[in-house]
Amino acid sequence: MQVQRVVLNSRPGTNGVPVPENFRLEEITLVPDLKDGEVLVRTLYLSVDPYMRCRMNEDSGAEYLTSWQLSECLDGGGVGVVQTSRCRTFTEGDVVTSFNWPWQTQAIVKGNALKKVDPQLADGHLSYFLGAVGLTGLTALLGIREKGNVTKGADQTMVVSGAAGACGSLAGQIGRLDGCARVVGICGSDEKCKTLKEDLGFSAAVNYRREDVAVRLKESCPDGVDVYFDNVGGPISDAVISQMNHCGHVVLCGQISQYNKDVPYPPPLSEQTEEILQSRSITRERFVVLSYMSKAEAGLCELSQWIKSGQIKVLETVVSGIENIGGAFCSMMAGGNIGKQIVKI
Ligand code: NDP
């Protein structure tokens, strides 16, 4: 059978911004001869995520991430359906996910790389397994629970950067549900700000591209910042941390503003910001969701309940066609998405 796949065509290079030409579409012949333990899957949705920028480099810079190889089929989060199986745990029609799904319209994969999921958990929206009922949702939930120290009734103010993205849009809503009195989002457009306030229940939103973040934070966080869910790093985070209260907590989720630069993760902070963290006893511990997988099952159930009851709204930006996955990745890195960027195959 003829299938389409996407390979790495070239690397962005030192400090390079990724472009769609870094990716290449190919058509190959797939012989559906399964060995014991293998499964033939049809891809339904693929995920593009900021960490993939590190995989585009020759050295990913993170011990838990392997680099993508030139001219090889790429992989990441995916969801699809089993077509035929020679693995006892799967049968035709099962909906399955994987963190290492090939960017291929149909593929033969090892059963032990797949997880069977119940579509009910995502209220029938299978793409949610790549976002709100998947690693993204867990990142927001467990990041807050493990590192945020949110306490009901404590009148806390939470600030979220990258607030209109996949993690950020959920983190803000979870912060509110967990008891923050005020949740303020920082993001890159007026349309995103409007969505945060009108659809997702954020108390206020700041457009960092157009507004003075420090000034707007002063107005919207009159009692200072207690919890900072940081997706972006750089000058935005310096501005937030400078307004944090004594004994506040930074959830160090990601630093996307630095991902096109060849710097180690987490990128070094300015001396001034380091000084503020120390003098105000603000915690800022590295958070990696994969270290908390023992809490995944319970976390996914909680997220599922919130979504089904309408307490959490899920936003997605969906692009169709495997040929557009490279473009979708580059667009997400540049802020083209509201909510989770999904590629529908
Ligand atoms: P998003 O859906 O948030 O997409 C990325 C967003 O980042 C863009 O939409 C853009 O929004 C924003 N952005 C891009 N460049 C900049 C910049 N220079 N300054 C400020 N904002 C920028 O992606 P995810 O939700 O998947 O990921 C969010 C963060 O969470 C990332 O840092 C990622 O690495 C991290 N992460 C961490 C995990 C962990 O285990 N710790 C797991 C998963 C994700 P805008 O228009 O607002 O600029």
Coordinates of C-alpha atoms and ligand atoms in Angstrom, one line a residue:
M1 CA 0.0 0.0 0.0
Q2 CA 1.1 3.6 -0.7
V3 CA 1.4 5.8 2.4
Q4 CA 2.6 9.3 3.0
R5 CA 5.2 10.3 5.6
V6 CA 7.1 13.4 6.7
V7 CA 10.9 13.3 7.2
L8 CA 13.4 15.9 8.4
N9 CA 14.7 17.6 5.3
S10 CA 17.2 20.0 7.0
R11 CA 18.0 21.4 10.5
P12 CA 17.2 25.0 11.3
G13 CA 20.9 25.5 12.2
T14 CA 22.5 27.4 15.1
N15 CA 19.9 29.9 16.6
G16 CA 17.7 29.3 13.5
V17 CA 14.0 29.8 13.3
P18 CA 12.3 26.6 11.9
V19 CA 10.7 26.9 8.5
P20 CA 8.3 24.5 6.7
E21 CA 11.2 23.6 4.3
N22 CA 12.9 21.8 7.2
F23 CA 10.3 19.1 6.6
R24 CA 9.7 17.0 3.5
L25 CA 6.7 14.9 2.4
E26 CA 7.4 11.5 0.8
E27 CA 5.3 8.7 -0.5
I28 CA 6.5 5.2 0.2
T29 CA 5.2 1.6 -0.2
L30 CA 4.3 -0.1 3.0
V31 CA 4.1 -3.9 3.0
P32 CA 1.6 -4.8 5.6
D33 CA 3.3 -8.0 6.7
L34 CA 3.0 -7.9 10.5
K35 CA 5.5 -9.8 12.8
D36 CA 4.4 -11.1 16.2
G37 CA 3.7 -8.2 18.5
E38 CA 3.1 -5.6 15.7
V39 CA 0.1 -3.6 14.8
L40 CA -1.0 -1.8 11.7
V41 CA -2.4 1.6 12.6
R42 CA -4.2 4.4 10.6
T43 CA -3.2 7.8 11.9
L44 CA -6.1 10.2 12.9
Y45 CA -4.3 13.1 14.6
L46 CA -0.8 14.2 15.2
S47 CA 0.6 16.6 17.7
V48 CA 3.2 19.3 17.1
D49 CA 4.9 20.5 20.3
P50 CA 7.6 23.1 21.3
Y51 CA 10.0 20.3 22.5
M52 CA 10.3 19.2 18.9
R53 CA 12.4 22.3 18.2
C54 CA 15.1 20.6 20.4
R55 CA 14.8 17.4 18.4
M56 CA 15.5 19.3 15.2
N57 CA 19.0 20.0 16.4
E58 CA 21.9 17.6 16.0
D59 CA 22.1 17.5 19.8
S60 CA 18.7 17.8 21.5
G61 CA 20.3 19.3 24.6
A62 CA 18.0 17.3 26.9
E63 CA 18.9 13.8 28.1
Y64 CA 15.4 12.5 27.7
L65 CA 15.0 13.7 24.1
T66 CA 16.6 12.0 21.1
S67 CA 17.4 14.1 18.0
W68 CA 15.5 13.5 14.8
Q69 CA 17.7 12.2 12.0
L70 CA 17.9 13.7 8.5
S71 CA 15.7 11.9 6.0
E72 CA 14.1 9.7 8.6
C73 CA 10.4 9.6 9.4
L74 CA 9.6 12.0 12.3
D75 CA 7.6 11.1 15.3
G76 CA 5.7 12.6 18.3
G77 CA 2.4 12.4 20.0
G78 CA -0.3 10.7 17.8
V79 CA -3.7 9.0 18.0
G80 CA -5.2 6.6 15.6
V81 CA -7.1 3.4 15.0
V82 CA -5.9 -0.2 14.8
Q83 CA -6.5 -1.7 11.4
T84 CA -4.9 -5.2 11.9
S85 CA -3.1 -6.6 14.9
R86 CA -0.7 -9.4 15.7
C87 CA -0.5 -8.2 19.3
R88 CA -2.7 -9.8 21.8
T89 CA -3.6 -6.6 23.6
F90 CA -5.1 -4.9 20.5
T91 CA -7.9 -5.7 18.1
E92 CA -9.2 -4.0 14.9
G93 CA -11.0 -0.7 15.7
D94 CA -9.2 0.0 19.0
V95 CA -8.4 3.7 19.5
V96 CA -4.7 4.0 20.5
T97 CA -2.1 6.6 21.3
S98 CA 1.6 6.8 21.5
F99 CA 4.3 9.4 22.4
N100 CA 6.3 8.1 19.4
W101 CA 3.8 8.0 16.7
P102 CA 5.4 8.1 13.2
W103 CA 4.4 11.0 11.0
Q104 CA 3.0 8.6 8.5
T105 CA -0.6 8.1 7.3
Q106 CA -0.5 4.4 8.1
A107 CA 2.3 2.6 9.9
I108 CA 3.4 -0.7 11.4
V109 CA 4.2 -0.1 15.1
K110 CA 5.2 -2.3 18.0
G111 CA 2.2 -3.0 20.3
N112 CA 4.3 -2.1 23.4
A113 CA 4.6 1.5 22.1
L114 CA 0.9 1.9 22.0
K115 CA -1.7 2.6 24.7
K116 CA -5.4 1.8 24.2
V117 CA -7.7 4.7 25.2
D118 CA -11.4 5.0 25.9
P119 CA -12.9 7.7 23.6
Q120 CA -15.4 8.4 26.4
L121 CA -12.6 9.9 28.5
A122 CA -12.3 12.6 25.9
D123 CA -16.0 13.0 25.4
G124 CA -15.6 11.6 21.9
H125 CA -13.0 14.2 20.8
L126 CA -10.1 11.9 19.9
S127 CA -7.7 14.8 19.4
Y128 CA -8.1 15.7 23.1
F129 CA -5.8 12.7 23.8
L130 CA -3.0 14.8 22.4
G131 CA -3.9 17.8 24.5
A132 CA -6.4 18.3 27.4
V133 CA -6.7 14.6 28.1
G134 CA -3.1 13.8 27.4
L135 CA 0.3 15.1 28.2
T136 CA -0.6 18.8 27.8
G137 CA -3.4 18.5 30.3
L138 CA -1.3 16.6 32.7
T139 CA 1.5 19.2 32.4
A140 CA -0.9 22.0 33.4
L141 CA -2.5 20.0 36.2
L142 CA 0.5 18.3 37.7
G143 CA 2.7 21.4 37.2
I144 CA 0.3 23.4 39.4
R145 CA -0.2 20.6 41.9
E146 CA 3.4 19.6 42.3
K147 CA 5.1 23.1 42.1
G148 CA 2.4 25.7 42.4
N149 CA 1.3 25.4 46.0
V150 CA -2.1 26.7 45.2
T151 CA -4.2 26.8 48.4
K152 CA -8.0 27.3 48.4
G153 CA -9.1 30.4 50.3
A154 CA -5.6 31.9 50.3
D155 CA -6.5 34.8 48.0
Q156 CA -3.7 34.0 45.7
T157 CA -2.9 35.6 42.3
M158 CA -1.6 33.4 39.5
V159 CA 0.0 34.6 36.4
V160 CA 0.3 32.4 33.3
S161 CA 2.6 33.2 30.4
G162 CA 1.9 31.5 27.0
A163 CA -1.6 31.7 28.4
A164 CA -3.5 31.1 25.2
G165 CA -1.5 28.1 24.2
A166 CA -2.3 24.4 24.9
C167 CA -0.8 24.2 28.4
G168 CA -1.3 27.8 29.4
S169 CA -5.1 27.9 28.5
L170 CA -5.6 24.8 30.8
A171 CA -3.2 26.0 33.5
G172 CA -5.2 29.2 34.0
Q173 CA -8.5 27.4 34.2
I174 CA -7.1 24.8 36.6
G175 CA -5.6 27.6 38.8
R176 CA -9.0 29.1 39.1
L177 CA -10.7 25.8 39.8
D178 CA -8.0 24.9 42.4
G179 CA -8.8 28.2 44.3
C180 CA -6.8 31.1 43.0
A181 CA -8.6 34.3 43.5
R182 CA -7.2 36.0 40.4
V183 CA -5.7 34.5 37.3
V184 CA -4.0 36.7 34.8
G185 CA -2.7 35.6 31.4
I186 CA 0.0 36.9 29.1
C187 CA -0.1 36.2 25.4
G188 CA 0.6 37.5 22.0
S189 CA -2.5 39.0 20.5
D190 CA -5.7 41.0 21.3
E191 CA -7.8 38.1 20.0
K192 CA -6.1 35.7 22.4
C193 CA -6.6 38.2 25.3
K194 CA -10.3 38.4 24.5
T195 CA -10.6 34.6 24.4
L196 CA -8.9 34.3 27.8
K197 CA -11.2 36.8 29.4
E198 CA -14.5 36.1 27.7
D199 CA -14.3 32.3 27.2
L200 CA -11.9 30.9 29.7
G201 CA -12.6 33.0 32.8
F202 CA -9.2 34.7 33.2
S203 CA -9.5 37.8 35.4
A204 CA -7.3 39.9 33.0
A205 CA -5.0 39.4 30.0
V206 CA -2.0 41.2 28.7
N207 CA -0.8 41.3 25.1
Y208 CA 3.0 41.3 25.5
R209 CA 3.5 42.3 21.8
R210 CA 1.6 45.5 22.2
E211 CA 1.5 46.4 25.9
D212 CA 4.0 47.1 28.6
V213 CA 3.9 43.9 30.6
A214 CA 5.2 45.4 33.8
V215 CA 2.7 48.3 33.8
R216 CA -0.2 46.0 32.9
L217 CA 0.7 43.5 35.5
K218 CA 0.8 46.2 38.2
E219 CA -2.7 47.1 37.3
S220 CA -4.1 43.6 37.1
C221 CA -2.2 42.1 40.1
P222 CA -2.6 44.8 42.7
D223 CA -1.6 42.4 45.5
G224 CA 1.4 41.1 43.7
V225 CA 1.9 37.6 42.1
D226 CA 1.9 34.4 44.3
V227 CA 2.1 31.7 41.6
Y228 CA 3.7 32.1 38.2
F229 CA 3.1 29.3 35.6
D230 CA 6.0 30.0 33.2
N231 CA 5.8 28.7 29.7
V232 CA 8.0 31.2 28.0
G233 CA 11.0 32.6 30.0
G234 CA 13.0 35.6 28.9
P235 CA 12.0 39.2 29.5
I236 CA 8.3 38.4 30.1
S237 CA 9.3 36.1 33.0
D238 CA 11.7 38.7 34.4
A239 CA 8.8 41.2 34.4
V240 CA 6.5 38.7 36.2
I241 CA 9.1 37.5 38.8
S242 CA 9.9 41.2 39.7
Q243 CA 6.3 41.5 40.9
M244 CA 6.2 38.3 42.8
N245 CA 5.5 38.2 46.5
H246 CA 7.7 36.7 49.3
C247 CA 7.5 32.9 49.3
G248 CA 5.9 32.7 45.9
H249 CA 6.2 29.8 43.5
V250 CA 7.3 29.6 39.9
V251 CA 6.1 26.6 38.0
L252 CA 9.0 26.2 35.6
C253 CA 7.0 24.5 32.8
G254 CA 8.9 25.7 29.7
Q255 CA 10.9 28.6 28.2
I256 CA 9.7 28.7 24.6
S257 CA 11.1 32.2 24.0
Q258 CA 14.6 30.7 24.2
Y259 CA 14.1 27.5 22.1
N260 CA 15.5 28.9 18.9
K261 CA 18.7 29.8 20.7
D262 CA 21.4 27.3 21.3
V263 CA 21.4 27.6 25.1
P264 CA 21.2 24.8 27.7
Y265 CA 17.8 24.1 29.4
P266 CA 16.8 25.8 31.6
P267 CA 18.4 28.9 30.1
P268 CA 20.4 31.0 32.6
L269 CA 18.5 33.8 34.4
S270 CA 19.7 37.4 34.7
E271 CA 21.6 38.3 37.9
Q272 CA 18.8 40.6 38.9
T273 CA 16.1 37.9 38.6
E274 CA 18.2 35.4 40.5
E275 CA 18.6 37.9 43.2
I276 CA 14.8 38.5 43.5
L277 CA 14.2 34.7 43.7
Q278 CA 16.7 34.4 46.5
S279 CA 15.9 37.4 48.5
R280 CA 12.1 36.7 48.4
S281 CA 12.5 32.9 48.9
I282 CA 10.6 32.2 45.7
T283 CA 10.8 28.6 44.6
R284 CA 11.6 27.8 41.0
E285 CA 12.1 24.1 40.5
R286 CA 12.4 22.4 37.2
F287 CA 9.2 20.5 36.3
V288 CA 9.1 17.6 33.8
V289 CA 5.7 16.0 33.4
L290 CA 7.3 12.6 32.4
S291 CA 8.7 12.3 36.0
Y292 CA 5.1 12.1 37.4
M293 CA 3.6 9.4 35.2
S294 CA 2.5 7.4 38.3
K295 CA -0.1 10.2 38.8
A296 CA -1.2 10.2 35.1
E297 CA -4.2 7.9 35.4
A298 CA -5.8 9.8 38.2
G299 CA -4.9 13.2 36.6
L300 CA -6.5 12.2 33.3
C301 CA -9.7 11.2 35.1
E302 CA -9.9 14.5 36.8
L303 CA -9.3 16.4 33.6
S304 CA -11.9 14.3 31.8
Q305 CA -14.5 15.1 34.5
W306 CA -13.8 18.8 34.3
I307 CA -14.1 18.8 30.5
K308 CA -17.3 16.7 30.4
S309 CA -18.9 18.9 33.1
G310 CA -17.9 22.1 31.1
Q311 CA -15.8 23.4 34.0
I312 CA -12.8 23.4 31.6
K313 CA -13.1 24.6 28.0
V314 CA -10.8 23.0 25.5
L315 CA -9.4 25.2 22.6
E316 CA -7.8 23.7 19.5
T317 CA -6.3 25.0 16.3
V318 CA -6.7 22.2 13.7
V319 CA -4.8 22.0 10.4
S320 CA -5.7 19.3 7.9
G321 CA -3.3 17.1 5.9
I322 CA 0.0 15.4 6.8
E323 CA 1.6 17.6 4.1
N324 CA 0.9 20.6 6.4
I325 CA 2.5 19.3 9.6
G326 CA 5.8 21.1 9.2
G327 CA 3.9 24.4 8.5
A328 CA 1.7 23.7 11.6
F329 CA 4.8 23.2 13.8
C330 CA 6.4 26.5 12.6
S331 CA 3.1 28.4 13.0
M332 CA 2.7 27.1 16.6
M333 CA 6.3 28.1 17.4
A334 CA 5.4 31.6 16.1
G335 CA 2.1 31.9 18.0
G336 CA -0.3 31.0 15.2
N337 CA -2.3 28.7 17.5
I338 CA -5.0 29.3 20.1
G339 CA -5.1 26.3 22.4
K340 CA -3.6 23.0 21.2
Q341 CA -2.2 22.8 17.7
I342 CA -3.5 19.6 16.1
V343 CA -2.9 18.1 12.7
K344 CA -5.8 16.1 11.3
I345 CA -4.7 13.4 9.0
Ligands
NDP1 P1 1.6 26.3 23.0 O1 0.3 25.8 22.6 O2 1.6 27.3 24.2 O3 2.3 27.0 21.8 C1 3.4 27.8 21.9 C2 3.1 29.3 22.2 O4 4.2 29.9 22.7 C3 2.7 30.0 20.9 O5 1.3 29.9 20.6 C4 3.1 31.5 21.3 O6 2.0 32.2 21.8 C5 4.1 31.3 22.4 N1 5.4 31.9 22.1 C6 6.2 31.5 21.0 N2 7.3 32.3 21.1 C7 7.2 33.1 22.1 C8 8.1 34.1 22.7 N3 9.2 34.4 22.1 N4 7.6 34.8 23.8 C9 6.5 34.5 24.3 N5 5.6 33.5 23.9 C10 6.0 32.9 22.8 O7 2.6 25.1 23.3 P2 2.5 24.1 24.5 O8 1.3 24.4 25.4 O9 2.6 22.7 24.0 O10 3.8 24.4 25.4 C11 3.9 25.5 26.2 C12 5.2 25.4 27.1 O11 5.1 24.2 27.9 C13 6.4 25.2 26.2 O12 7.5 26.0 26.8 C14 6.7 23.8 26.4 O13 8.1 23.5 26.2 C15 6.3 23.5 27.8 N6 6.0 22.1 28.1 C16 6.6 21.6 29.2 C17 6.3 20.3 29.6 C18 7.0 19.8 30.9 O14 6.9 18.7 31.2 N7 7.6 20.7 31.6 C19 5.4 19.4 28.8 C20 4.8 20.1 27.7 C21 5.1 21.4 27.4 P3 1.9 33.8 21.8 O15 1.0 34.2 20.7 O16 1.3 34.1 23.1 O17 3.2 34.3 21.6

